[in-house]
Amino acid sequence: MTSKLRTVWALVIAVLLAAGGAACAKARAETIVLEGPPLQVPEPPSRVLVPVEELVSTPLAPEPEPAPVPATPRTPPRPTAEAKPQPAPPPAAAPPVPVAEPRDLRTASPANADSERDVREVLARAARDIVRVEYGRLSADGRAQYDQSKRFSAQAEQALKERNLIFAATLADKAATLAAELLGR
């Protein structure tokens, strides 16, 4: 009786495997063929590209609007015996863009001297605070914050050398804030 039972179970398993294998077969998508001519894609509008060097060195001025390009129909009209097609006029060339001499935008002024002095004061405060911090007692996050404050100070010094006062002020403020947080202020 056990051999009959095993045979029945083997037969049931074989049927289930056969049915499951047929269910997993991949279906193939049908390709639908559309009849008719392909779509006509209109030509892109003409553009004048200016090299990057000219954009950087030219003063900002409003650019003239390009002439509107007439829309082309999807299918060309059929010529009649009376009308003859005329060639399209060539596109007009854009006038050359005048190249301006590069200017030095960083001029010395009392306001710049005051800004530099303010940045140096913030950097000095950050340096005083960071010296008072005991590096050995800091946690891993505190050490990362300490190192970040020193990096901000160094970057602010470099920005001052490059006369980038706005960036230097931002970096100095970040360095001072991190140093003050380490002291628990």
Coordinates of C-alpha atoms in Angstrom, one line a residue:
M1 CA 0.0 0.0 0.0
T2 CA 2.8 2.4 0.6
S3 CA 4.2 1.9 -2.9
K4 CA 0.7 2.8 -4.3
L5 CA 0.6 5.8 -2.2
R6 CA 4.1 6.9 -3.3
T7 CA 3.0 6.4 -6.9
V8 CA -0.1 8.5 -6.5
W9 CA 1.9 11.3 -4.8
A10 CA 4.6 11.2 -7.5
L11 CA 1.8 11.4 -10.1
V12 CA 0.2 14.4 -8.3
I13 CA 3.5 16.2 -8.0
A14 CA 4.3 15.5 -11.7
V15 CA 1.0 17.0 -12.8
L16 CA 1.4 20.1 -10.6
L17 CA 5.0 20.6 -11.9
A18 CA 3.8 20.3 -15.5
A19 CA 0.9 22.8 -14.9
G20 CA 3.2 25.2 -13.0
G21 CA 5.8 25.1 -15.8
A22 CA 3.3 25.9 -18.4
A23 CA 2.0 28.9 -16.3
C24 CA 5.5 30.4 -16.1
A25 CA 6.0 30.5 -19.9
K26 CA 6.7 34.0 -21.2
A27 CA 4.1 35.8 -23.2
R28 CA 5.2 37.6 -26.3
A29 CA 3.8 41.0 -27.3
E30 CA 2.3 41.5 -30.7
T31 CA 3.7 44.1 -32.9
I32 CA 1.1 46.4 -34.3
V33 CA 1.9 47.7 -37.7
L34 CA 0.4 51.1 -38.6
E35 CA -0.2 51.9 -42.1
G36 CA 0.5 55.4 -43.5
P37 CA 3.3 57.7 -44.1
P38 CA 5.8 58.6 -41.4
L39 CA 5.3 61.8 -39.5
Q40 CA 7.0 64.9 -40.8
V41 CA 9.2 66.4 -38.0
P42 CA 9.5 70.2 -38.4
E43 CA 13.0 71.7 -38.5
P44 CA 14.3 73.2 -35.3
P45 CA 14.5 77.0 -35.1
S46 CA 17.9 78.5 -36.1
R47 CA 20.0 79.6 -33.1
V48 CA 23.1 81.6 -32.7
L49 CA 25.5 80.2 -30.1
V50 CA 28.0 82.5 -28.5
P51 CA 31.2 81.1 -27.1
V52 CA 31.5 81.0 -23.3
E53 CA 34.5 83.4 -23.3
E54 CA 32.4 86.1 -24.9
L55 CA 29.6 85.7 -22.4
V56 CA 31.9 86.1 -19.4
S57 CA 33.6 89.2 -20.8
T58 CA 30.7 91.1 -22.2
P59 CA 28.5 93.4 -20.2
L60 CA 25.0 92.3 -19.5
A61 CA 22.7 93.9 -22.1
P62 CA 19.3 92.8 -23.3
E63 CA 19.6 90.6 -26.4
P64 CA 17.4 91.3 -29.4
E65 CA 14.6 88.8 -29.8
P66 CA 15.1 86.4 -32.7
A67 CA 12.8 86.7 -35.6
P68 CA 9.9 84.4 -35.3
V69 CA 10.2 81.3 -37.4
P70 CA 7.0 80.5 -39.4
A71 CA 5.5 77.1 -38.5
T72 CA 5.8 74.6 -41.3
P73 CA 2.8 72.4 -42.0
R74 CA 3.1 68.7 -41.4
T75 CA 2.5 67.8 -45.0
P76 CA 3.7 70.2 -47.7
P77 CA 1.0 71.7 -49.9
R78 CA 0.6 70.2 -53.3
P79 CA 1.8 72.6 -56.0
T80 CA -0.8 73.7 -58.5
A81 CA -0.3 74.7 -62.1
E82 CA -0.7 78.4 -61.2
A83 CA 1.5 78.7 -58.1
K84 CA 5.2 78.0 -58.3
P85 CA 7.1 77.3 -55.1
Q86 CA 9.7 80.0 -54.2
P87 CA 12.9 79.2 -52.3
A88 CA 13.0 80.3 -48.7
P89 CA 15.2 83.3 -48.0
P90 CA 18.4 82.5 -46.2
P91 CA 18.4 83.2 -42.4
A92 CA 19.8 86.6 -41.4
A93 CA 23.2 86.6 -39.7
A94 CA 23.3 87.9 -36.2
P95 CA 25.4 91.0 -35.7
P96 CA 28.8 90.3 -34.1
V97 CA 28.9 90.8 -30.3
P98 CA 31.4 93.4 -29.3
V99 CA 34.1 92.0 -27.0
A100 CA 34.7 94.2 -23.9
E101 CA 38.0 94.3 -22.1
P102 CA 38.0 92.4 -18.8
R103 CA 37.6 94.7 -15.8
D104 CA 38.9 94.3 -12.3
L105 CA 35.8 94.2 -10.1
R106 CA 37.7 94.3 -6.8
T107 CA 38.6 97.8 -6.1
A108 CA 40.2 99.1 -3.0
S109 CA 37.8 101.1 -0.8
P110 CA 37.3 101.9 2.8
A111 CA 34.3 99.6 2.9
N112 CA 36.5 96.7 1.8
A113 CA 39.1 97.5 4.5
D114 CA 36.3 97.6 7.1
S115 CA 35.0 94.3 5.9
E116 CA 38.4 92.7 5.9
R117 CA 39.0 93.9 9.5
D118 CA 35.6 92.5 10.6
V119 CA 36.5 89.1 9.0
R120 CA 39.9 89.1 10.7
E121 CA 38.2 89.9 14.1
V122 CA 35.8 86.9 13.7
L123 CA 38.7 84.7 12.7
A124 CA 40.7 85.8 15.8
R125 CA 37.6 85.0 18.1
A126 CA 37.4 81.6 16.5
A127 CA 41.1 81.0 17.0
R128 CA 40.8 82.0 20.7
D129 CA 37.9 79.7 21.2
I130 CA 39.4 76.7 19.4
V131 CA 42.7 77.1 21.5
R132 CA 40.7 76.8 24.7
V133 CA 39.1 73.5 23.6
E134 CA 40.7 70.3 25.0
Y135 CA 40.9 68.0 21.9
G136 CA 41.6 64.9 23.9
R137 CA 38.3 65.1 25.9
L138 CA 36.1 65.5 22.8
S139 CA 33.9 62.8 21.4
A140 CA 34.2 61.6 17.8
D141 CA 31.6 64.2 16.7
G142 CA 33.3 66.9 18.7
R143 CA 36.7 66.1 17.1
A144 CA 35.1 66.3 13.7
Q145 CA 33.5 69.6 14.6
Y146 CA 36.9 70.9 15.9
D147 CA 38.7 69.8 12.6
Q148 CA 35.9 71.4 10.6
S149 CA 36.3 74.7 12.4
K150 CA 40.0 74.7 11.7
R151 CA 39.4 74.0 8.0
F152 CA 36.9 76.8 7.8
S153 CA 39.4 79.2 9.4
A154 CA 42.1 78.1 6.9
Q155 CA 39.7 78.5 3.9
A156 CA 38.7 82.0 5.2
E157 CA 42.4 83.0 5.3
Q158 CA 42.8 81.8 1.7
A159 CA 39.7 83.7 0.6
L160 CA 41.1 86.9 2.3
K161 CA 44.3 86.5 0.3
E162 CA 42.2 86.2 -2.9
R163 CA 40.2 89.3 -1.9
N164 CA 36.9 87.3 -1.8
L165 CA 35.6 89.1 1.3
I166 CA 32.0 87.7 1.1
F167 CA 33.2 84.1 1.0
A168 CA 35.8 84.8 3.7
A169 CA 33.2 86.3 6.0
T170 CA 30.9 83.3 5.6
L171 CA 33.7 80.9 6.3
A172 CA 34.9 82.9 9.3
D173 CA 31.4 83.0 10.8
K174 CA 31.1 79.2 10.4
A175 CA 34.5 78.6 12.1
A176 CA 33.5 80.9 15.0
T177 CA 30.1 79.3 15.4
L178 CA 31.6 75.8 15.6
A179 CA 34.3 76.9 18.0
A180 CA 31.8 78.6 20.3
E181 CA 29.6 75.4 20.3
L182 CA 32.6 73.3 21.3
L183 CA 33.1 75.6 24.3
G184 CA 29.4 75.3 25.2
R185 CA 28.5 78.9 24.8

